[in-house]
mmCIF file of C-alpha atoms and ligand atoms in Angstrom:
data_model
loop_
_atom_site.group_PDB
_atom_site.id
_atom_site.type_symbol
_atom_site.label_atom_id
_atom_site.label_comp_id
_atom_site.label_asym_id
_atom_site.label_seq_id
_atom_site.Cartn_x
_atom_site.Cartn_y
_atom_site.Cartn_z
ATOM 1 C CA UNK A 9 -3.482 -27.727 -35.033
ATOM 2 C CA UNK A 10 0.449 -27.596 -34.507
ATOM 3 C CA UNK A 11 2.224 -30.617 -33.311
ATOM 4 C CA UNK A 12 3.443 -28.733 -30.078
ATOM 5 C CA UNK A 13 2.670 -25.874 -27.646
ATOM 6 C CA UNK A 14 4.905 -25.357 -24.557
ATOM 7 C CA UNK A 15 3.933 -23.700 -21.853
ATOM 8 C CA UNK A 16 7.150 -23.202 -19.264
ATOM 9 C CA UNK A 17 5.576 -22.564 -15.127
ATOM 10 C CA UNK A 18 2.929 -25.021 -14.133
ATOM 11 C CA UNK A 19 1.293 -22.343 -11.637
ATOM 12 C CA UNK A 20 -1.861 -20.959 -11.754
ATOM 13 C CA UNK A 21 -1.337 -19.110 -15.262
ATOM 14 C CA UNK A 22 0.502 -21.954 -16.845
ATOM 15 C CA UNK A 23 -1.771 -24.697 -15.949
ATOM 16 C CA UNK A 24 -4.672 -22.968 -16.842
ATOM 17 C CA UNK A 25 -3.447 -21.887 -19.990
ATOM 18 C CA UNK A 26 -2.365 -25.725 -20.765
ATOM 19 C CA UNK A 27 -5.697 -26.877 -19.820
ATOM 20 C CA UNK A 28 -7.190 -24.535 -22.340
ATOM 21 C CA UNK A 29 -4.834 -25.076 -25.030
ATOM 22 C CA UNK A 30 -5.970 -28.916 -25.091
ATOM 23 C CA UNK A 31 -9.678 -28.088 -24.485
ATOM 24 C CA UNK A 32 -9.138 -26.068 -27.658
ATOM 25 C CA UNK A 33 -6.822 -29.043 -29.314
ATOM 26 C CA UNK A 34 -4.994 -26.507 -30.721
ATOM 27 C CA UNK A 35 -1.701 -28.763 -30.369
ATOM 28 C CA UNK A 36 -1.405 -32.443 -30.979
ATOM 29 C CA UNK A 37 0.667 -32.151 -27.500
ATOM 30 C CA UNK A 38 0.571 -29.622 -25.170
ATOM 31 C CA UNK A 39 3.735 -29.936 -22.517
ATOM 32 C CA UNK A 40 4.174 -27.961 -19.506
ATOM 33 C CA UNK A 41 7.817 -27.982 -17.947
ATOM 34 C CA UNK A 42 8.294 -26.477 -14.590
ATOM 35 C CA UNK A 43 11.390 -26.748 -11.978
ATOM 36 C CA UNK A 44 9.446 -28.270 -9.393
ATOM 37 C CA UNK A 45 9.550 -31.682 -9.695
ATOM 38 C CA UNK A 46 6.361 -33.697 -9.482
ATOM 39 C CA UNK A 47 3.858 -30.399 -9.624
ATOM 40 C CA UNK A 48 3.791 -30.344 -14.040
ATOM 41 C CA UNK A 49 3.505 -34.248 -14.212
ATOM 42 C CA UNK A 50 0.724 -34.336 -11.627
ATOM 43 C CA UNK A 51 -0.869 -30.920 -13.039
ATOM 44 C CA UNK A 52 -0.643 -32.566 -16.668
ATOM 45 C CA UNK A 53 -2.157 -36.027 -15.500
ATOM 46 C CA UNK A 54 -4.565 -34.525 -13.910
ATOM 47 C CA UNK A 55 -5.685 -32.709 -16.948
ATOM 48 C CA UNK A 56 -5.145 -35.434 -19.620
ATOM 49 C CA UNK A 57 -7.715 -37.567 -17.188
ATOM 50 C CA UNK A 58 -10.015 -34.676 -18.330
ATOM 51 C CA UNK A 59 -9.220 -34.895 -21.919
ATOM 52 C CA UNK A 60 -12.299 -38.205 -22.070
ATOM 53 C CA UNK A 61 -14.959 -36.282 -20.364
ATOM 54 C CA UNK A 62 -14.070 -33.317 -22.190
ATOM 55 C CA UNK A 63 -13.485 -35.008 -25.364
ATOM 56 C CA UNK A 64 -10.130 -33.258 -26.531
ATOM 57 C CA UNK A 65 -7.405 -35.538 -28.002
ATOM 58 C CA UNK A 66 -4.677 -33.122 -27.306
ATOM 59 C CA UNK A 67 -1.869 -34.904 -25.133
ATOM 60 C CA UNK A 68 -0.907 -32.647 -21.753
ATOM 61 C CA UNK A 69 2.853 -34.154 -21.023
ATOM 62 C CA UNK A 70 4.435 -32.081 -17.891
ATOM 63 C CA UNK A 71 7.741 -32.801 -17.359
ATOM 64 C CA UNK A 72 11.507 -31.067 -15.776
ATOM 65 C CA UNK A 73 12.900 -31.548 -18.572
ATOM 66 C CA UNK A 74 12.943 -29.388 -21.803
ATOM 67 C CA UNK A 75 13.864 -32.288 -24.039
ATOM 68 C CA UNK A 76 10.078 -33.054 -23.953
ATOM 69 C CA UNK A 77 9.216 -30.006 -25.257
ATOM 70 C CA UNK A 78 11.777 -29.833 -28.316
ATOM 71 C CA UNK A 79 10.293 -28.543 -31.604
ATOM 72 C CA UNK A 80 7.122 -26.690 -29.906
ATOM 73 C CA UNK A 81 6.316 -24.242 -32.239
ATOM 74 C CA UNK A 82 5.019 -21.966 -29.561
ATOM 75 C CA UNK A 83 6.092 -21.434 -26.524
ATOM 76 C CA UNK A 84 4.426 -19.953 -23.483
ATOM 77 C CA UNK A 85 6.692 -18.734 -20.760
ATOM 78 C CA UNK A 86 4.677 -17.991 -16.951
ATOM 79 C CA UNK A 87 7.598 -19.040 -14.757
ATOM 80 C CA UNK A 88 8.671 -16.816 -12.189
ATOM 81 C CA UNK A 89 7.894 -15.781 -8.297
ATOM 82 C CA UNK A 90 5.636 -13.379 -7.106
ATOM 83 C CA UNK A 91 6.580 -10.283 -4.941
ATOM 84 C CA UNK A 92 7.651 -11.543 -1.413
ATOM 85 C CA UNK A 93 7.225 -8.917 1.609
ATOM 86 C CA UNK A 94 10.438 -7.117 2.268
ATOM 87 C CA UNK A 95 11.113 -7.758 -1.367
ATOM 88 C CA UNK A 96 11.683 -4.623 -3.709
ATOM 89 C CA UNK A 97 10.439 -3.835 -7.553
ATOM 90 C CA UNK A 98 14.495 -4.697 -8.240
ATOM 91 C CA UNK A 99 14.972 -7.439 -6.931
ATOM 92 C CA UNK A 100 11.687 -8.611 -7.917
ATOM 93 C CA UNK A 101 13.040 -7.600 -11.090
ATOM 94 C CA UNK A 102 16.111 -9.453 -10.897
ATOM 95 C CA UNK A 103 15.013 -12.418 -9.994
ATOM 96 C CA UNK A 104 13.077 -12.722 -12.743
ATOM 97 C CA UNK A 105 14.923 -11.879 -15.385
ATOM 98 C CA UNK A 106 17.372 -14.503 -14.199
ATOM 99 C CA UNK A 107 14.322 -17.047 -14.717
ATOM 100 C CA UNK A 108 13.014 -15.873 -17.862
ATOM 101 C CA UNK A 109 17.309 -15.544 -18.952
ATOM 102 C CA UNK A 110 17.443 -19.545 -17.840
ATOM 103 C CA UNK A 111 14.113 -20.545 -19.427
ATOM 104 C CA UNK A 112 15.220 -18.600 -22.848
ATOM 105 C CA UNK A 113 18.331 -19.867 -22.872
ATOM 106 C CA UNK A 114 16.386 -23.443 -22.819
ATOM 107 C CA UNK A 115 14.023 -22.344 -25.226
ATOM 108 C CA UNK A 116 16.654 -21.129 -27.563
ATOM 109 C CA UNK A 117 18.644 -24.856 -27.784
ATOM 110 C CA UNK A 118 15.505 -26.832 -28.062
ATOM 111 C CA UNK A 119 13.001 -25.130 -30.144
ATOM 112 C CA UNK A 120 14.960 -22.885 -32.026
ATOM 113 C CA UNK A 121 11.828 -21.902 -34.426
ATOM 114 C CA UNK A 122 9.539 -21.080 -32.072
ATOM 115 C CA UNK A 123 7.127 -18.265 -31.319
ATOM 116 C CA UNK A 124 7.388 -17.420 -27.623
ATOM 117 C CA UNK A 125 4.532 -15.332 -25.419
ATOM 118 C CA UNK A 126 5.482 -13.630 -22.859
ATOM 119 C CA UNK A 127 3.459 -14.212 -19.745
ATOM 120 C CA UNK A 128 5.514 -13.488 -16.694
ATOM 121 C CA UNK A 129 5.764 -10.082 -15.225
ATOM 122 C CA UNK A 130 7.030 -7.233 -15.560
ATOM 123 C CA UNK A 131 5.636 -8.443 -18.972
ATOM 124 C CA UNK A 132 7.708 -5.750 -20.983
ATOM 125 C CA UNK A 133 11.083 -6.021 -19.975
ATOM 126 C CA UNK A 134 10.646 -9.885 -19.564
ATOM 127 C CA UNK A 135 9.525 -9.754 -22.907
ATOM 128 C CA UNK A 136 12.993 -7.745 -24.013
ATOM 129 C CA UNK A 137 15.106 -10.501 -21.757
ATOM 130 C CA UNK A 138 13.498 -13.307 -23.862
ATOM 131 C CA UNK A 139 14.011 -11.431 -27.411
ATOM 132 C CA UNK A 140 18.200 -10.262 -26.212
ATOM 133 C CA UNK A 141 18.578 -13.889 -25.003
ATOM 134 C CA UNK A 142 16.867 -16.271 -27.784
ATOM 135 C CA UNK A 143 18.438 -13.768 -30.392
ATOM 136 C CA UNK A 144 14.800 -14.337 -32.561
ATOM 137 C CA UNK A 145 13.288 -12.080 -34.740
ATOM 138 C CA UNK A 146 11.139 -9.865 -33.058
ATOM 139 C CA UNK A 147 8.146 -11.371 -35.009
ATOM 140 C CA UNK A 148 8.529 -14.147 -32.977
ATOM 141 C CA UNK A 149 8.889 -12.897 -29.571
ATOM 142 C CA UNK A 150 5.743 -11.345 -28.583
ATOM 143 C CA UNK A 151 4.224 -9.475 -25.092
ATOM 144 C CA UNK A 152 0.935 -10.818 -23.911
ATOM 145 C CA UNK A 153 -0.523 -7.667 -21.850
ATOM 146 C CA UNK A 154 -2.493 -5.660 -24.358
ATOM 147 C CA UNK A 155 -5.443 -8.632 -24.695
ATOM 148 C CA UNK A 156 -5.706 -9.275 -21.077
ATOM 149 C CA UNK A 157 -6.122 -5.354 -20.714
ATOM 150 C CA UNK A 158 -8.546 -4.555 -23.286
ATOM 151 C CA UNK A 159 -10.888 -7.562 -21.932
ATOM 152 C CA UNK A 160 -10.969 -5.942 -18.555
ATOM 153 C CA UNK A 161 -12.006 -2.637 -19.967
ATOM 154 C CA UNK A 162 -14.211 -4.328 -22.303
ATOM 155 C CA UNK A 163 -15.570 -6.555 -19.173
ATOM 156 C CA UNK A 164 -16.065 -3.526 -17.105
ATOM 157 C CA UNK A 165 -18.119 -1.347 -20.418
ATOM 158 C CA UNK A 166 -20.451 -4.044 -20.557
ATOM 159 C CA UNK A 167 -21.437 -4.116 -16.955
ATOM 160 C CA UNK A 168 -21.387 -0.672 -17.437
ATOM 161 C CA UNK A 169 -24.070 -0.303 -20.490
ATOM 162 C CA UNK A 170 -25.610 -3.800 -19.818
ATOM 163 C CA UNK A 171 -24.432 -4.866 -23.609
ATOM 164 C CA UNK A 172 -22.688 -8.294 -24.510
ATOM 165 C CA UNK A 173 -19.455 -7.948 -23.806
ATOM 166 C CA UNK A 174 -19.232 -9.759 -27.682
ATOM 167 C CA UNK A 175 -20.550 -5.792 -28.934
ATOM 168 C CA UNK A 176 -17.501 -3.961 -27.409
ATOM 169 C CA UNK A 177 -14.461 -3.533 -29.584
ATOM 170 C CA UNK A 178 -11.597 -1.725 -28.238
ATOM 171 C CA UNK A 179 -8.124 -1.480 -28.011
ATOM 172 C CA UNK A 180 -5.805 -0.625 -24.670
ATOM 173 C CA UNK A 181 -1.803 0.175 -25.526
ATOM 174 C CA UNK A 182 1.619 0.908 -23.926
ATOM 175 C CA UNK A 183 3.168 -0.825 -21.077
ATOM 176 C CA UNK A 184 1.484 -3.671 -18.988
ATOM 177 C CA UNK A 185 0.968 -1.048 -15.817
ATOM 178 C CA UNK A 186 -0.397 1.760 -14.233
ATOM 179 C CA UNK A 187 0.412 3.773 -17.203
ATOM 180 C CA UNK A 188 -1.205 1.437 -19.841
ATOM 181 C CA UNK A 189 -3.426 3.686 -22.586
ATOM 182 C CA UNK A 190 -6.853 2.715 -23.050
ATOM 183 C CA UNK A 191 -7.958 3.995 -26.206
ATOM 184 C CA UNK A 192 -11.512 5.717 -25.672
ATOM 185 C CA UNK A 193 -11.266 7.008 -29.588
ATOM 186 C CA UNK A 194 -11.275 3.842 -30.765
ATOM 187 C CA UNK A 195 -13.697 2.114 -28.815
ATOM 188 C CA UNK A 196 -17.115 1.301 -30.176
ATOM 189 C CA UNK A 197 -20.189 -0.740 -29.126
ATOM 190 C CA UNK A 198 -21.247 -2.282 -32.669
ATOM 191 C CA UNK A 199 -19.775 0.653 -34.182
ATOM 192 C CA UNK A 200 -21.153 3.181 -31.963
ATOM 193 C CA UNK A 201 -18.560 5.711 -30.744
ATOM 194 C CA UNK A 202 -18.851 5.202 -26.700
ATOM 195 C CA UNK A 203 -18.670 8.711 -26.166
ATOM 196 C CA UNK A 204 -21.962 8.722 -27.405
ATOM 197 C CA UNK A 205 -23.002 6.031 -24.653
ATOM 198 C CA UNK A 206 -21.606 6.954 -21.449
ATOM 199 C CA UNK A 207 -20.568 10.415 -19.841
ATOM 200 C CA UNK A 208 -16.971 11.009 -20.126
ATOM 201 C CA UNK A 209 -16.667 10.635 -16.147
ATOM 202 C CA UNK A 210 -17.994 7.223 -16.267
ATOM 203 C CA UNK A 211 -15.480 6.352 -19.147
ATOM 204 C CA UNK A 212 -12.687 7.900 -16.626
ATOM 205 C CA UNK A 213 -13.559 5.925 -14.470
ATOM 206 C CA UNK A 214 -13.854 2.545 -16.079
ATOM 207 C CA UNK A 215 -10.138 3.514 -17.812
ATOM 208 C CA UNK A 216 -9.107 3.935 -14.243
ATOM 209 C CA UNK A 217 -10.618 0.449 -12.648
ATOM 210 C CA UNK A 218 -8.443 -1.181 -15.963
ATOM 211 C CA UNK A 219 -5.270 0.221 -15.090
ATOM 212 C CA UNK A 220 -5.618 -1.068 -11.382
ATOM 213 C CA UNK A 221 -7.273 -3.975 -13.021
ATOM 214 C CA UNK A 222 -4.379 -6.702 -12.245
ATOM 215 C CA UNK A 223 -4.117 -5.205 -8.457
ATOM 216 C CA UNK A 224 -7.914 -5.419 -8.134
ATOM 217 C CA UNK A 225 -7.756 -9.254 -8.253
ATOM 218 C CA UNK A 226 -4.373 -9.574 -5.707
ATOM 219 C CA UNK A 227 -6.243 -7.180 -3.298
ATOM 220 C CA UNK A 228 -8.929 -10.134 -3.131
ATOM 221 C CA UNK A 229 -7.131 -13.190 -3.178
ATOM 222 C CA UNK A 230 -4.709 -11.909 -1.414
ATOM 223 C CA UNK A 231 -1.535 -14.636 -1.687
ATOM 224 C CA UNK A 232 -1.613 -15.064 -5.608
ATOM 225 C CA UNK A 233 -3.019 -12.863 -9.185
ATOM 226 C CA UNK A 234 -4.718 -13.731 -11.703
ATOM 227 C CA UNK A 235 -4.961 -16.434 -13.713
ATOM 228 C CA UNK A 236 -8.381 -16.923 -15.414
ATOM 229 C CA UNK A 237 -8.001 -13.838 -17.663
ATOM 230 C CA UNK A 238 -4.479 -13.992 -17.959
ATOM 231 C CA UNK A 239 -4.497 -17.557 -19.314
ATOM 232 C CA UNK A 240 -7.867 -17.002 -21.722
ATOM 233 C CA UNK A 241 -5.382 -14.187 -23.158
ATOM 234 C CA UNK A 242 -2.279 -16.000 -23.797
ATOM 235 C CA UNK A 243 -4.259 -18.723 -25.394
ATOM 236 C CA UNK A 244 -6.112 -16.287 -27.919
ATOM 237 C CA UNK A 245 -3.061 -15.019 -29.160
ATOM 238 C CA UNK A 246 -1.756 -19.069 -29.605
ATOM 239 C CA UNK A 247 -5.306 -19.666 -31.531
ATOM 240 C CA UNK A 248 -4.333 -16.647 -33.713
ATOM 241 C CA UNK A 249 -0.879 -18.022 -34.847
ATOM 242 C CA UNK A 250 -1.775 -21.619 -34.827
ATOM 243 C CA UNK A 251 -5.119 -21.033 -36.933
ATOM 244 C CA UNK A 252 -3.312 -18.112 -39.139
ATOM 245 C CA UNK A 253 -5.835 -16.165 -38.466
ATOM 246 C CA UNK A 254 -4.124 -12.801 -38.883
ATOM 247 C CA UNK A 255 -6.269 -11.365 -36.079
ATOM 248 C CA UNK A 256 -5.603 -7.703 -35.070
ATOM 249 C CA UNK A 257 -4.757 -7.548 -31.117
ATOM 250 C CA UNK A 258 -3.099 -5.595 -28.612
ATOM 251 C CA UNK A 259 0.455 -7.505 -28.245
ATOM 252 C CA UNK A 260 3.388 -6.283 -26.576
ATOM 253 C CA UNK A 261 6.074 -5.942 -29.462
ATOM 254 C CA UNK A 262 9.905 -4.565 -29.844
ATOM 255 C CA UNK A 263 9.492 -1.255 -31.928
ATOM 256 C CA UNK A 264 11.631 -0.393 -34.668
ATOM 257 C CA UNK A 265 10.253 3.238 -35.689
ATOM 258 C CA UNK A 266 6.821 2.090 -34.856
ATOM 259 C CA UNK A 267 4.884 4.875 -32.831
ATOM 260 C CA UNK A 268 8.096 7.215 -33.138
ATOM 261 C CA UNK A 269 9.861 4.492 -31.164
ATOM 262 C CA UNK A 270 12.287 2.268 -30.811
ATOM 263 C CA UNK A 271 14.610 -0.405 -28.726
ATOM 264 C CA UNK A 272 11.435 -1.232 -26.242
ATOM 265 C CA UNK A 273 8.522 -3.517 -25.963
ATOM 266 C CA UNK A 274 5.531 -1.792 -25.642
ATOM 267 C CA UNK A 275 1.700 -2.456 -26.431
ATOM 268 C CA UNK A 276 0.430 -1.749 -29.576
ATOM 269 C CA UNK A 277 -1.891 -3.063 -32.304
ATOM 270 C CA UNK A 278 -0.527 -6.383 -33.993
ATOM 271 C CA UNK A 279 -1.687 -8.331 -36.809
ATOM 272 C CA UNK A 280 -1.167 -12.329 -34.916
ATOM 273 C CA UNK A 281 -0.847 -14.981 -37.662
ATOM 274 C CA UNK A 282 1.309 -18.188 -38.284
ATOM 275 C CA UNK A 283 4.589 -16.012 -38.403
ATOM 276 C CA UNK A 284 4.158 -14.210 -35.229
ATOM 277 C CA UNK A 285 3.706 -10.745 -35.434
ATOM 278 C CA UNK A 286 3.177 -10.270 -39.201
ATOM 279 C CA UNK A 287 2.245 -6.517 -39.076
ATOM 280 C CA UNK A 288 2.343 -3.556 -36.329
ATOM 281 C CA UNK A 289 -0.435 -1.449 -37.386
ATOM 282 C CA UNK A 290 -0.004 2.412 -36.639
ATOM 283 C CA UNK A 291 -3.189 4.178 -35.952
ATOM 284 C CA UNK A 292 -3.853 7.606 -35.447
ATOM 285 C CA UNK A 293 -3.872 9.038 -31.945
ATOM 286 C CA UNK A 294 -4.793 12.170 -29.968
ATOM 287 C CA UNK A 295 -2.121 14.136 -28.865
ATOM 288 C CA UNK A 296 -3.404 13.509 -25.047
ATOM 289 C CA UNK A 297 -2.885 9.713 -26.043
ATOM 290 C CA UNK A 298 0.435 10.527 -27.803
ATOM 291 C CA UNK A 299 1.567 11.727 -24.601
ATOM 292 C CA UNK A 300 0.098 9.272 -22.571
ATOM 293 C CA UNK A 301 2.078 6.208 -24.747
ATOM 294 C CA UNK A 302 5.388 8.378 -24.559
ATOM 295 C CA UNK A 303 4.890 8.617 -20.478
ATOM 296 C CA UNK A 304 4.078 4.436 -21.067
ATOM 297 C CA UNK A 305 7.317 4.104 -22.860
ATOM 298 C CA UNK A 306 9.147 5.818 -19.742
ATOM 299 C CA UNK A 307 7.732 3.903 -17.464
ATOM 300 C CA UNK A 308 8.620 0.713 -19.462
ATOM 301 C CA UNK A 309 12.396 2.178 -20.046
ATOM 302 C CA UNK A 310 13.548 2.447 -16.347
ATOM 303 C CA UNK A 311 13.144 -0.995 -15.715
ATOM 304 C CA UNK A 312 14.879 -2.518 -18.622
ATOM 305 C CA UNK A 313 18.073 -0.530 -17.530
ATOM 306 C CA UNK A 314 17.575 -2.700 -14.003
ATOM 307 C CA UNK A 315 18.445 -5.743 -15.796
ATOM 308 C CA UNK A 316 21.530 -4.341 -17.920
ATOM 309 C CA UNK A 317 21.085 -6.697 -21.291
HETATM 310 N N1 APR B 417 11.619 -22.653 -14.930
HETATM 311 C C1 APR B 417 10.357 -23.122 -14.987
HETATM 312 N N2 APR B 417 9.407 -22.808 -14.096
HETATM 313 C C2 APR B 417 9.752 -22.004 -13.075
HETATM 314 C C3 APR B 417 11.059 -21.473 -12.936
HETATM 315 C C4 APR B 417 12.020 -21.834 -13.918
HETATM 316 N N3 APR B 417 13.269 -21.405 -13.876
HETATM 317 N N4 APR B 417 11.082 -20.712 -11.831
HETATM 318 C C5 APR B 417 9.848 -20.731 -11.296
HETATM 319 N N5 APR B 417 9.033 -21.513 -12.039
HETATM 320 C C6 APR B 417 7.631 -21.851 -11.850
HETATM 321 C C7 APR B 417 7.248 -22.065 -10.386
HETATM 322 O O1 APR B 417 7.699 -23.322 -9.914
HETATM 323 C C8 APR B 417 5.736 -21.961 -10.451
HETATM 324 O O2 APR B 417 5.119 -23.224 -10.655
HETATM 325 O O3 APR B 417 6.773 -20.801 -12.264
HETATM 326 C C9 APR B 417 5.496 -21.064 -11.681
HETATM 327 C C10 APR B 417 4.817 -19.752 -11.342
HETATM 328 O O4 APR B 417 3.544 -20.032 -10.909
HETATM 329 P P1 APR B 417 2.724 -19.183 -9.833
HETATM 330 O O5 APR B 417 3.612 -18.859 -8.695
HETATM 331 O O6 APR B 417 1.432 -19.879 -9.603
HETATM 332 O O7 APR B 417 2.469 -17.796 -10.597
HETATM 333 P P2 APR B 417 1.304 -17.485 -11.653
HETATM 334 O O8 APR B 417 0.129 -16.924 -10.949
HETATM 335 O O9 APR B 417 1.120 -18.640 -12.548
HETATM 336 O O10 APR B 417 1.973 -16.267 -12.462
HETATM 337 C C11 APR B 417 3.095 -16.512 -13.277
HETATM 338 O O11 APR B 417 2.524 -14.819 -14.871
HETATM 339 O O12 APR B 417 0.823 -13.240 -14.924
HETATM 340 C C12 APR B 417 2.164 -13.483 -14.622
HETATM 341 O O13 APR B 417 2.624 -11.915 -12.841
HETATM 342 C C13 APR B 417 2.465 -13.267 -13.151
HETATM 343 O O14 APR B 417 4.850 -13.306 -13.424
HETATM 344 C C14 APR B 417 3.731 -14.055 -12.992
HETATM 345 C C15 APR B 417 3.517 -15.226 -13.955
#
């Protein structure tokens, strides 16, 4: 347990994610800071009048104000709007970045050590926003995409062979879009190749369903995403660091080299312990997944120039 977790936006992703950071007590006090006033003090109440039928400990604060939150040593970031009709991918874009520019700023002055995930969207060039404006390492600034991604494919296997979805490892890289790269050569059920489990056009297809996997949800609820997976996600990667766990997951992280590449966040196999992002590991790919992470990378690239850091 670490003495503090932030989580900054006290929507649907934020609130969720606070709730299960205190069901899992992995903070002494978990505070959620939002600009509206009123909506993270009455989200947090609301949860901390949980915390005695759930039996967790963990204090939920929600405040304005960041002071609350000084010293977290990880913070969360899911503030931001959704697309608005009329409004483009730009100016989506920009408005954005001018959140997650004002919320790093904050971040920056009042918990100067800490380990931020990167929640809001478009995850990869928020995620290069937070790292330009905080000025941290780039262990500690760190893309959540890659887990949310690989436990839709891994949701949609298991329907598919009727296993646990416990049984299926795999691993899904590049950007957090259309043009993500689920690995099929390195997914397994127990071990078992899954070539040798389903036809190759039912593995097309399920790599297909998790690209579209984030739309999938919006196309059903229609005025909001989601917020279920997207918060179980976030919080794996915060049990990883807190517990030291030095798990290996998917994270968005700034390359150096890595992959070929450099100067962009982009998916890719992380070892998560109490220092962030303690190792990129570089596996071996197939050239048609070589190509498919460079076409990631472009897609990842246009954007970034958008926000002009
Ligand atoms: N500082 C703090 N909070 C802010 C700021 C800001 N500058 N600007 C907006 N917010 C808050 C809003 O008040 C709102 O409570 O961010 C919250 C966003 O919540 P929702 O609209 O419910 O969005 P949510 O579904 O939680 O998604 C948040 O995560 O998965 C991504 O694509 C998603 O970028 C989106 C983000």
């Amino acid at each position: 347990m670490v003495e503090k977790i932030t989580v900054v936006g006290a929507g649907n992703v934020g609130a969720t994610t606070a709730q299960r950071l205190a069901e899992k007590e992995l903070a002494r006090q978990v505070v959620m800071v939002d600009v509206v006033d009123g909506v993270p003090q009455g989200k947090a109440l609301d949860q901390w009048e949980s915390a005695p039928i759930e039996g967790f400990d963990a204090r939920v604060i929600g405040t304005n104000d960041y002071a609350a939150s000084a010293g977290s040593a990880i913070v969360v970031v899911t503030a931001g709007i959704a697309r608005k009709p009329g409004m483009s991918r730009d100016d989506l874009l920009n408005t954005n970045a001018g959140i997650v520019k004002q919320v790093s700023e904050q971040i920056k002055a009042t918990s100067p050590n800490a380990i931020v995930i990167m929640v809001s969207n478009p995850l990869d060039v928020m995620a290069y926003v937070a790292l330009k404006v905080t000025g941290f390492p780039r262990q500690r600034v760190i893309g959540m995409a890659g887990v949310l991604d690989t436990a839709r494919y891994r949701a949609f296997l298991a329907d598919a062979l009727d296993v646990s979805v416990r049984d299926i490892q795999a691993m899904v890289l590049g950007g957090h879009g259309d043009t993500m790269v689920p690995l099929i050569s390195y997914t397994s059920v127990s071990g078992i190749p899954v070539t040798q489990l389903l036809d190759r056009a039912k593995l097309d297809a399920i790599v297909d369903r998790t690209r579209t996997g984030g739309a999938e949800i919006v196309k059903y609820l229609k005025t909001g995403s989601a917020y279920y997976a997207p918060s179980s996600a976030a919080v794996q990667m915060c049990e990883a660091i807190v517990l030291d766990q030095k798990r290996v997951l998917p994270c968005a992280a700034w390359l150096d080299g890595e992959y070929g590449m450099s100067g962009l966040f982009l998916g890719v196999p992380c070892k998560l312990g109490r220092r962030g992002i303690e190792q990129i590991l570089q596996v071996e790919l197939t050239g048609d997944e070589r190509a498919a992470l460079a076409k990631s990378a472009d897609a990842v690239r246009e954007p970034m120039k958008v926000v002009g850091l």
